[in-house]
Amino acid sequence: MRGLSRIAAGISLLVLVSVLSAGGCSDNKKKPDREEFVNPVVIHSRDGVIDEVFDVIFSEHEVNGRSFVSAAYNGTFVPPVLSVKRGDTIHLRVNNSIDQMTNMHYHGMNISPLSPSDDIFIMITPSSSFDYTVNIPEDHPEGMFYYHPHLYGLTEEQIMGGMSGGLLVEGVLEPFPQLEGIKRQIMYLKDVQIQNGEFPPPGGIDPSAPTNFTVNGQTNPVLRIRPGETQFWTLMNIGADLYYDLELEGHKFYEIERDGNRRSRTVEYEELLLPTSSRAGVLVQGGAPGVYTLRAKKFNTGPQGDNYGGATLLTMIVEGDPVLDPVELPIPEAEFPVVGNLCEMPVQRERDIVFSETADGDTFFINGKEFDPSRVDTVVEIGGLERWRVQNTSGELHVFHIHLTDFQVCEINGVPQPFVGSQDTINIPYEGQDPDFEGPGEAIIVIDFRNPIIEGKAVYHCHIGEHEDNGMMAVFQACLPGTCPPEE
Ligand SMILES: [Cu+2]
């Protein structure tokens, strides 16, 4: 957290009380008619192509009965899911009609970082446009990705204002015939702070401040399921800063997809932690008839970090005729396509990556340096795997994310992790969080740098918007053997 947060923390109780009474804190507002849960609009590719225009405009939105103005794609807080198949092409024109720069990143996608594809060094200046072309390879992982701006210093506020939405590569359920035709529910988990009736001014977001939790822009909508019915939910933490520690009363999450990768087997959770930018594809099966809540629990990111209040995200009503022949859960492991265990494979290189911050929590570093887009911090030779030890010497959690590829988590604070597949985001414990583990918190991951499509420059960073915007980001250059520049 930043110094601002400290000051705000002192008066947070007072603020909380006034916001609660104004109905600002999610589930405390009693409405006579609860809204039904609504999926985001889905735009499907046609003849292998999506051709869309996103106008970035200041527009008025209503969340939890309160209105505010923020920059958004085509004026909506809940932009569409772009749904493609392997081998498709996305043509996306971004028109910048706000008074800030912006750009677009295709989070988690295994695509080219070269312009006009996933080049996050592009800056679209006010009153100008950029035409992105994203070619999705024929062997691209299937699952849920997302798009959001990646403009250094402005990412947090642009995302919180609504600029993030789903990018679906279809096909993740295909190996499982028993899931054919099941209902799919896509849930954008986003929060927005509204201060004195307005979206926070530049630099005004305080991650610890009271906020409005939403699912697809809705506040605690009702979602219905039959007893024994199995639905596929994609829970997407696509907000600016928050962790979501999720609990579905009386029900389990059966995860079969994480971060746009099919798992190697079903992973069962009573409680599912989604750091910023994580997406989980989970099967949920309706239990006994009744009313159950999906809650984000209160969450503390550490002594140097932030406190998020909890909220009810939605209410699940189990009702109607029971399904007579429910899908057997978990899905048997034998039905999952085989995935290689990267943690057991030889690596070409090992590195140490250290996340740190100043004592006042205002400035953030990777390996002692603040982000500089003109510097190359890490040169990676394409063709192999690398084992990275990502350490956190600060007193708050950070979220490691790398562009263009995925990694497998091998160890967290010395504890070997079960093999469940790859992901693009991992929470890094803070120093001292685990009394049994001495020194900085750490995760050991193996990153896949084998795909030549990643040739070019991209970044790895903390995905907490506040930290990323204040220095916690570094550049990597992926090069083909024989073409690599010397490392600085
Ligand atoms: Cu961080």
Coordinates of C-alpha atoms and ligand atoms in Angstrom, one line a residue:
M1 CA 0.0 0.0 0.0
R2 CA 1.0 3.6 -0.4
G3 CA 1.4 6.3 2.2
L4 CA -2.0 7.6 1.3
S5 CA -3.4 4.3 2.5
R6 CA -1.8 4.7 5.9
I7 CA -3.5 8.0 6.4
A8 CA -6.8 6.7 5.2
A9 CA -6.5 3.6 7.4
G10 CA -6.7 5.9 10.4
I11 CA -10.1 7.2 9.4
S12 CA -11.3 4.0 7.7
L13 CA -13.7 3.1 10.5
L14 CA -15.4 6.5 10.2
V15 CA -15.6 6.2 6.4
L16 CA -16.8 2.6 6.6
V17 CA -19.7 3.6 8.8
S18 CA -20.8 6.4 6.5
V19 CA -20.5 4.3 3.4
L20 CA -22.5 1.5 5.0
S21 CA -25.3 3.8 5.8
A22 CA -25.2 5.1 2.3
G23 CA -25.6 1.6 1.1
G24 CA -22.2 1.6 -0.5
C25 CA -20.8 -1.6 0.8
S26 CA -22.3 -4.3 -1.4
D27 CA -24.8 -6.5 0.4
N28 CA -26.2 -4.3 3.1
K29 CA -28.7 -2.6 0.9
K30 CA -32.1 -4.3 0.9
K31 CA -33.7 -4.2 -2.4
P32 CA -37.3 -5.5 -2.9
D33 CA -36.5 -7.0 -6.3
R34 CA -33.2 -8.7 -6.7
E35 CA -31.7 -8.6 -10.2
E36 CA -31.3 -11.9 -12.0
F37 CA -27.7 -12.7 -12.8
V38 CA -26.8 -11.6 -16.4
N39 CA -23.9 -12.9 -18.4
P40 CA -21.7 -10.4 -20.3
V41 CA -22.5 -10.0 -24.0
V42 CA -20.5 -12.5 -26.1
I43 CA -19.2 -11.6 -29.5
H44 CA -18.3 -14.7 -31.6
S45 CA -15.8 -14.7 -34.4
R46 CA -17.4 -15.3 -37.8
D47 CA -15.5 -17.1 -40.6
G48 CA -12.4 -17.0 -38.4
V49 CA -12.4 -13.3 -37.7
I50 CA -13.5 -10.8 -35.1
D51 CA -13.7 -7.3 -36.3
E52 CA -14.5 -4.8 -33.6
V53 CA -14.1 -1.2 -32.7
F54 CA -13.7 -0.1 -29.1
D55 CA -14.2 3.6 -28.5
V56 CA -12.6 4.6 -25.2
I57 CA -14.9 7.3 -23.9
F58 CA -15.8 8.9 -20.6
S59 CA -19.3 7.6 -19.8
E60 CA -21.7 7.4 -16.9
H61 CA -22.2 4.1 -15.2
E62 CA -24.5 2.9 -12.4
V63 CA -23.2 0.5 -9.8
N64 CA -25.1 -0.5 -6.7
G65 CA -27.6 2.3 -7.3
R66 CA -24.9 5.0 -7.5
S67 CA -23.7 6.7 -10.7
F68 CA -20.2 7.8 -11.6
V69 CA -18.2 8.8 -14.7
S70 CA -15.2 6.8 -15.9
A71 CA -13.4 5.9 -19.1
A72 CA -14.8 2.7 -20.6
Y73 CA -14.9 0.7 -23.8
N74 CA -18.0 1.8 -25.9
G75 CA -19.4 3.4 -22.7
T76 CA -20.0 0.1 -20.8
F77 CA -18.6 -1.0 -17.4
V78 CA -19.2 -4.6 -18.6
P79 CA -17.5 -4.9 -22.0
P80 CA -18.2 -7.9 -24.2
V81 CA -16.4 -11.3 -24.2
L82 CA -14.6 -11.7 -27.4
S83 CA -15.0 -15.4 -28.3
V84 CA -12.6 -17.0 -30.8
K85 CA -11.4 -20.4 -31.9
R86 CA -7.9 -21.6 -32.4
G87 CA -6.5 -20.2 -35.6
D88 CA -8.8 -17.1 -35.7
T89 CA -7.8 -13.5 -36.1
I90 CA -8.9 -10.5 -34.0
H91 CA -9.0 -7.1 -35.7
L92 CA -9.6 -4.6 -32.9
R93 CA -9.5 -0.8 -33.5
V94 CA -9.1 1.2 -30.3
N95 CA -10.2 4.8 -30.7
N96 CA -8.9 6.9 -27.8
S97 CA -11.4 9.6 -27.0
I98 CA -10.2 10.4 -23.5
D99 CA -7.6 12.9 -22.3
Q100 CA -5.1 10.2 -21.2
M101 CA -3.0 7.7 -23.2
T102 CA -4.2 4.1 -23.3
N103 CA -3.4 0.8 -25.1
M104 CA -4.4 -2.8 -25.1
H105 CA -3.0 -6.0 -23.7
Y106 CA -4.2 -9.5 -24.3
H107 CA -3.6 -11.1 -20.9
G108 CA -2.4 -14.7 -20.8
M109 CA -2.5 -15.1 -24.6
N110 CA 0.4 -17.1 -26.2
I111 CA 0.8 -14.7 -29.1
S112 CA 3.3 -12.4 -30.7
P113 CA 4.4 -9.3 -28.7
L114 CA 5.3 -7.5 -31.9
S115 CA 3.2 -4.6 -33.2
P116 CA 0.3 -4.7 -34.2
S117 CA -0.2 -7.7 -31.9
D118 CA 0.3 -7.8 -28.1
D119 CA 2.8 -4.9 -28.0
I120 CA 2.3 -3.2 -24.6
F121 CA 4.9 -0.5 -25.4
I122 CA 2.4 1.1 -27.9
M123 CA 0.9 4.3 -26.6
I124 CA -2.4 5.5 -28.1
T125 CA -2.4 9.2 -27.6
P126 CA -5.7 11.2 -27.1
S127 CA -7.7 11.6 -30.2
S128 CA -5.9 8.9 -32.1
S129 CA -6.5 5.2 -32.9
F130 CA -4.7 2.0 -33.2
D131 CA -5.5 -1.1 -35.2
Y132 CA -4.6 -4.3 -33.4
T133 CA -4.3 -7.6 -35.3
V134 CA -4.0 -10.6 -33.1
N135 CA -3.4 -14.0 -34.7
I136 CA -4.3 -16.9 -32.5
P137 CA -2.1 -20.0 -33.2
E138 CA -3.7 -23.3 -34.1
D139 CA -2.2 -24.9 -31.0
H140 CA -3.2 -22.1 -28.6
P141 CA -4.4 -23.2 -25.1
E142 CA -8.2 -23.2 -24.7
G143 CA -9.8 -21.2 -22.0
M144 CA -10.5 -17.7 -20.6
F145 CA -8.1 -14.9 -21.2
Y146 CA -8.9 -11.2 -20.9
Y147 CA -8.1 -7.8 -22.4
H148 CA -7.2 -4.6 -20.5
P149 CA -5.0 -1.5 -20.9
H150 CA -1.3 -1.7 -20.0
L151 CA -0.2 1.9 -19.9
Y152 CA 2.4 2.4 -17.2
G153 CA 1.1 4.7 -14.5
L154 CA -2.5 4.5 -15.7
T155 CA -3.3 0.8 -15.6
E156 CA -4.9 0.8 -12.1
E157 CA -7.4 3.6 -12.7
Q158 CA -8.3 2.6 -16.3
I159 CA -9.0 -1.0 -15.2
M160 CA -11.0 0.1 -12.1
G161 CA -13.1 2.4 -14.3
G162 CA -14.3 -0.6 -16.3
M163 CA -11.7 -1.3 -19.0
S164 CA -11.3 -5.1 -18.7
G165 CA -13.2 -7.9 -20.4
G166 CA -13.1 -11.5 -21.4
L167 CA -11.3 -13.1 -24.3
L168 CA -12.4 -16.7 -24.7
V169 CA -10.6 -19.3 -26.8
E170 CA -13.3 -21.9 -27.2
G171 CA -12.9 -25.6 -26.6
V172 CA -11.8 -26.2 -22.9
L173 CA -14.8 -28.6 -22.3
E174 CA -14.4 -30.6 -25.4
P175 CA -12.6 -33.6 -23.8
F176 CA -15.6 -34.1 -21.4
P177 CA -18.7 -35.4 -23.3
Q178 CA -20.7 -35.5 -20.0
L179 CA -20.4 -31.7 -19.9
E180 CA -21.9 -31.1 -23.3
G181 CA -24.6 -28.5 -23.3
I182 CA -24.1 -27.5 -19.6
K183 CA -24.9 -23.9 -18.7
R184 CA -21.9 -21.5 -18.8
Q185 CA -21.8 -18.5 -16.5
I186 CA -19.1 -15.9 -17.0
M187 CA -18.4 -13.7 -14.0
Y188 CA -16.4 -10.5 -14.2
L189 CA -15.4 -9.8 -10.6
K190 CA -14.6 -6.1 -10.5
D191 CA -14.9 -3.5 -7.8
V192 CA -15.2 0.2 -8.2
Q193 CA -14.6 2.9 -5.6
I194 CA -17.0 5.8 -5.6
Q195 CA -15.8 8.7 -3.5
N196 CA -18.3 11.6 -2.8
G197 CA -20.3 10.4 -5.8
E198 CA -17.4 10.4 -8.1
F199 CA -14.8 8.0 -9.5
P200 CA -11.5 8.6 -7.7
P201 CA -9.3 11.4 -9.2
P202 CA -5.9 10.4 -10.7
G203 CA -3.8 8.9 -7.9
G204 CA -6.9 8.8 -5.6
I205 CA -7.5 5.0 -5.5
D206 CA -6.7 3.6 -2.1
P207 CA -6.9 -0.2 -2.2
S208 CA -8.0 -0.3 1.5
A209 CA -10.9 2.1 1.0
P210 CA -14.5 0.8 1.0
T211 CA -15.5 -0.3 -2.5
N212 CA -18.4 -1.6 -4.5
F213 CA -18.0 -5.3 -5.4
T214 CA -19.7 -6.3 -8.6
V215 CA -20.3 -9.4 -10.7
N216 CA -20.8 -8.3 -14.3
G217 CA -21.5 -4.8 -12.9
Q218 CA -24.4 -6.2 -10.8
T219 CA -24.6 -6.1 -7.0
N220 CA -25.5 -9.4 -5.5
P221 CA -27.7 -10.7 -8.3
V222 CA -29.6 -14.0 -8.1
L223 CA -28.4 -17.0 -10.0
R224 CA -30.6 -20.1 -10.3
I225 CA -29.6 -23.7 -10.5
R226 CA -31.5 -27.0 -10.2
P227 CA -30.7 -29.6 -7.6
G228 CA -28.0 -31.8 -9.2
E229 CA -27.5 -29.5 -12.1
T230 CA -23.9 -28.9 -13.1
Q231 CA -22.9 -25.4 -14.4
F232 CA -19.5 -24.2 -15.6
W233 CA -18.6 -20.9 -14.0
T234 CA -15.7 -18.8 -15.1
L235 CA -14.7 -16.6 -12.1
M236 CA -12.5 -13.8 -13.4
N237 CA -10.6 -11.5 -11.1
I238 CA -10.3 -8.7 -13.6
G239 CA -10.4 -5.7 -11.2
A240 CA -7.6 -3.3 -10.4
D241 CA -6.1 -4.4 -7.1
L242 CA -8.1 -6.8 -5.0
Y243 CA -7.7 -10.5 -4.1
Y244 CA -10.8 -12.6 -4.1
D245 CA -11.0 -15.2 -1.4
L246 CA -14.2 -17.0 -2.6
E247 CA -16.6 -19.3 -0.7
L248 CA -19.8 -20.7 -2.1
E249 CA -22.0 -21.6 0.9
G250 CA -22.7 -25.4 1.1
H251 CA -20.9 -26.1 -2.2
K252 CA -17.5 -26.9 -3.6
F253 CA -15.7 -25.5 -6.6
Y254 CA -14.4 -28.2 -8.9
E255 CA -11.7 -26.4 -10.9
I256 CA -10.9 -27.8 -14.4
E257 CA -9.3 -24.6 -15.9
R258 CA -7.0 -21.9 -14.6
D259 CA -5.7 -18.9 -16.4
G260 CA -6.7 -20.2 -19.8
N261 CA -5.2 -23.6 -19.3
R262 CA -7.1 -26.8 -18.8
R263 CA -5.9 -28.4 -15.5
S264 CA -4.2 -31.8 -15.6
R265 CA -6.9 -33.0 -13.2
T266 CA -9.9 -31.6 -11.2
V267 CA -8.8 -29.5 -8.3
E268 CA -11.4 -29.2 -5.5
Y269 CA -11.7 -26.2 -3.3
E270 CA -13.9 -25.2 -0.3
E271 CA -12.3 -21.8 -0.6
L272 CA -10.8 -20.4 -3.8
L273 CA -8.2 -17.7 -3.7
L274 CA -7.9 -15.6 -6.9
P275 CA -5.1 -13.0 -6.9
T276 CA -5.6 -10.1 -9.3
S277 CA -5.9 -11.3 -12.9
S278 CA -6.5 -14.9 -12.1
R279 CA -9.3 -16.8 -13.8
A280 CA -10.7 -20.1 -12.6
G281 CA -13.1 -22.3 -14.6
V282 CA -15.0 -24.3 -12.0
L283 CA -17.9 -26.8 -12.1
V284 CA -20.6 -26.1 -9.6
Q285 CA -23.3 -28.6 -8.8
G286 CA -26.6 -27.5 -7.3
G287 CA -27.1 -29.2 -3.8
A288 CA -30.3 -29.4 -1.8
P289 CA -33.0 -26.7 -2.6
G290 CA -32.2 -23.5 -0.7
V291 CA -30.5 -20.1 -0.8
Y292 CA -26.7 -19.9 -0.8
T293 CA -24.3 -17.0 -1.1
L294 CA -21.1 -16.6 -3.1
R295 CA -18.9 -14.5 -0.8
A296 CA -15.6 -12.7 -1.2
K297 CA -14.2 -13.0 2.4
K298 CA -12.4 -10.2 4.2
F299 CA -8.7 -10.2 3.1
N300 CA -5.6 -8.8 4.5
T301 CA -2.5 -8.6 2.3
G302 CA 0.0 -8.2 5.2
P303 CA 1.4 -5.8 7.8
Q304 CA 2.6 -3.4 5.0
G305 CA -0.4 -4.1 2.9
D306 CA -4.1 -3.5 2.6
N307 CA -7.4 -4.7 4.1
Y308 CA -10.3 -5.5 1.9
G309 CA -13.8 -5.8 3.4
G310 CA -15.8 -8.8 2.4
A311 CA -19.0 -8.8 0.4
T312 CA -21.7 -11.1 -0.9
L313 CA -21.1 -11.3 -4.7
L314 CA -24.2 -13.2 -5.6
T315 CA -27.0 -15.3 -4.3
M316 CA -27.4 -18.8 -5.7
I317 CA -30.9 -20.2 -5.4
V318 CA -31.2 -24.0 -5.8
E319 CA -34.7 -24.8 -7.0
G320 CA -36.8 -26.6 -9.5
D321 CA -36.9 -30.3 -10.6
P322 CA -33.9 -32.2 -9.6
V323 CA -31.5 -33.5 -12.3
L324 CA -32.0 -37.3 -12.2
D325 CA -28.6 -38.3 -13.5
P326 CA -26.1 -35.7 -12.2
V327 CA -22.6 -35.4 -13.7
E328 CA -20.2 -37.3 -11.5
L329 CA -17.7 -35.0 -9.8
P330 CA -14.8 -34.7 -9.7
I331 CA -14.2 -35.5 -13.4
P332 CA -11.9 -38.5 -13.4
E333 CA -8.3 -37.7 -14.0
A334 CA -8.1 -40.2 -16.9
E335 CA -10.4 -38.0 -19.0
F336 CA -8.0 -35.0 -18.9
P337 CA -5.6 -34.7 -21.9
V338 CA -2.0 -35.4 -20.7
V339 CA 0.0 -32.3 -19.8
G340 CA 3.8 -32.3 -19.3
N341 CA 5.0 -31.8 -15.8
L342 CA 7.4 -28.8 -16.3
C343 CA 8.8 -29.1 -12.7
E344 CA 10.3 -32.5 -13.6
M345 CA 11.9 -31.4 -16.9
P346 CA 15.5 -30.1 -17.4
V347 CA 15.8 -26.3 -17.5
Q348 CA 18.2 -24.1 -19.5
R349 CA 18.6 -21.4 -16.9
E350 CA 17.8 -20.4 -13.3
R351 CA 17.1 -16.9 -12.1
D352 CA 16.3 -15.0 -8.9
I353 CA 13.6 -12.3 -9.2
V354 CA 13.1 -10.2 -6.1
F355 CA 10.0 -8.0 -5.4
S356 CA 10.6 -5.3 -2.9
E357 CA 9.3 -1.9 -1.9
T358 CA 10.2 1.1 0.2
A359 CA 9.2 1.3 3.9
D360 CA 6.6 3.9 3.1
G361 CA 5.1 1.6 0.5
D362 CA 5.1 4.3 -2.2
T363 CA 7.7 2.8 -4.6
F364 CA 8.1 -0.7 -5.8
F365 CA 11.0 -2.6 -7.3
I366 CA 12.0 -5.8 -9.2
N367 CA 15.6 -6.7 -8.5
G368 CA 16.1 -3.3 -6.9
K369 CA 15.0 -1.3 -10.0
E370 CA 11.9 0.6 -10.9
F371 CA 10.3 -0.1 -14.3
D372 CA 12.0 1.5 -17.2
P373 CA 10.5 0.6 -20.6
S374 CA 13.7 1.5 -22.4
R375 CA 15.8 -1.0 -20.4
V376 CA 15.9 -4.8 -21.0
D377 CA 16.1 -6.5 -17.7
T378 CA 16.1 -10.1 -18.7
V379 CA 17.2 -11.7 -22.0
V380 CA 15.6 -15.1 -22.6
E381 CA 16.7 -17.5 -25.2
I382 CA 13.7 -19.1 -26.9
G383 CA 13.6 -22.9 -27.0
G384 CA 13.7 -24.1 -23.4
L385 CA 12.4 -23.8 -19.8
E386 CA 13.6 -21.6 -17.1
R387 CA 13.4 -22.0 -13.3
W388 CA 12.7 -18.7 -11.5
R389 CA 12.8 -18.2 -7.8
V390 CA 10.4 -15.2 -7.3
Q391 CA 11.0 -13.7 -3.8
N392 CA 9.1 -11.1 -1.9
T393 CA 11.1 -9.2 0.7
S394 CA 8.3 -6.8 1.6
G395 CA 5.6 -6.9 4.2
E396 CA 2.7 -7.4 1.8
L397 CA 1.6 -9.8 -0.9
H398 CA 2.5 -9.4 -4.5
V399 CA 1.2 -11.1 -7.6
F400 CA 3.7 -12.4 -10.2
H401 CA 2.5 -12.4 -13.8
I402 CA 4.5 -12.8 -17.0
H403 CA 3.2 -12.0 -20.5
L404 CA 2.9 -14.3 -23.5
T405 CA 3.4 -17.7 -21.8
D406 CA 2.6 -19.8 -18.8
F407 CA 4.4 -21.4 -15.9
Q408 CA 4.0 -24.3 -13.5
V409 CA 4.3 -23.6 -9.7
C410 CA 6.8 -26.1 -8.2
E411 CA 7.3 -24.8 -4.7
I412 CA 5.9 -22.2 -2.4
N413 CA 8.0 -21.3 0.7
G414 CA 9.8 -24.6 0.4
V415 CA 6.6 -26.7 0.1
P416 CA 6.4 -28.8 -3.1
Q417 CA 3.2 -28.0 -4.9
P418 CA 0.9 -30.7 -6.4
F419 CA 1.1 -31.0 -10.2
V420 CA -2.2 -29.6 -11.6
G421 CA -1.0 -27.8 -14.8
S422 CA 0.1 -24.3 -15.8
Q423 CA -1.1 -20.8 -15.0
D424 CA 0.0 -17.2 -15.7
T425 CA -0.4 -15.6 -12.2
I426 CA 0.8 -16.6 -8.8
N427 CA 0.6 -15.1 -5.3
I428 CA 4.0 -14.5 -3.6
P429 CA 3.9 -14.7 0.2
Y430 CA 5.4 -11.8 2.1
E431 CA 8.4 -12.1 4.3
G432 CA 7.5 -13.5 7.7
Q433 CA 4.1 -14.7 6.6
D434 CA 5.0 -18.3 7.3
P435 CA 6.7 -18.6 10.7
D436 CA 8.2 -21.9 9.6
F437 CA 9.9 -20.4 6.6
E438 CA 12.9 -18.1 7.1
G439 CA 13.7 -15.2 4.8
P440 CA 11.7 -13.7 2.0
G441 CA 8.5 -15.4 0.9
E442 CA 9.1 -17.2 -2.4
A443 CA 7.6 -19.3 -5.2
I444 CA 9.7 -21.4 -7.4
I445 CA 8.2 -21.7 -10.9
V446 CA 9.2 -23.2 -14.2
I447 CA 8.4 -20.9 -17.2
D448 CA 7.9 -22.3 -20.7
F449 CA 9.9 -20.3 -23.2
R450 CA 9.7 -22.9 -26.0
N451 CA 7.2 -21.2 -28.3
P452 CA 9.0 -19.1 -31.0
I453 CA 5.9 -16.9 -31.3
I454 CA 7.0 -14.9 -28.2
E455 CA 10.1 -13.4 -30.0
G456 CA 10.2 -9.7 -29.0
K457 CA 9.9 -7.6 -25.9
A458 CA 7.3 -8.0 -23.2
V459 CA 7.1 -7.6 -19.4
Y460 CA 6.7 -9.5 -16.1
H461 CA 5.3 -7.6 -13.1
C462 CA 3.2 -7.5 -10.0
H463 CA -0.5 -7.5 -11.2
I464 CA -1.7 -5.4 -8.3
G465 CA -2.4 -2.3 -10.3
E466 CA -1.1 0.1 -7.6
H467 CA 2.3 -1.7 -7.5
E468 CA 2.7 -2.2 -11.2
D469 CA 2.0 1.5 -11.8
N470 CA 4.5 2.5 -9.2
G471 CA 7.5 0.6 -10.5
M472 CA 7.0 -3.2 -10.0
M473 CA 7.5 -4.2 -13.6
A474 CA 10.5 -5.4 -15.7
V475 CA 11.2 -6.0 -19.4
F476 CA 12.2 -9.3 -20.9
Q477 CA 13.4 -9.9 -24.4
A478 CA 12.8 -13.3 -25.9
C479 CA 15.2 -14.0 -28.8
L480 CA 16.0 -17.0 -31.0
P481 CA 19.4 -18.6 -30.4
G482 CA 22.1 -16.7 -32.1
T483 CA 20.2 -13.5 -32.2
C484 CA 20.3 -12.6 -28.5
P485 CA 21.8 -9.3 -27.3
P486 CA 24.3 -9.4 -24.4
E487 CA 22.6 -9.1 -21.0
E488 CA 23.1 -5.8 -19.2
Ligands
CU1 CU 2.5 -6.1 -5.8

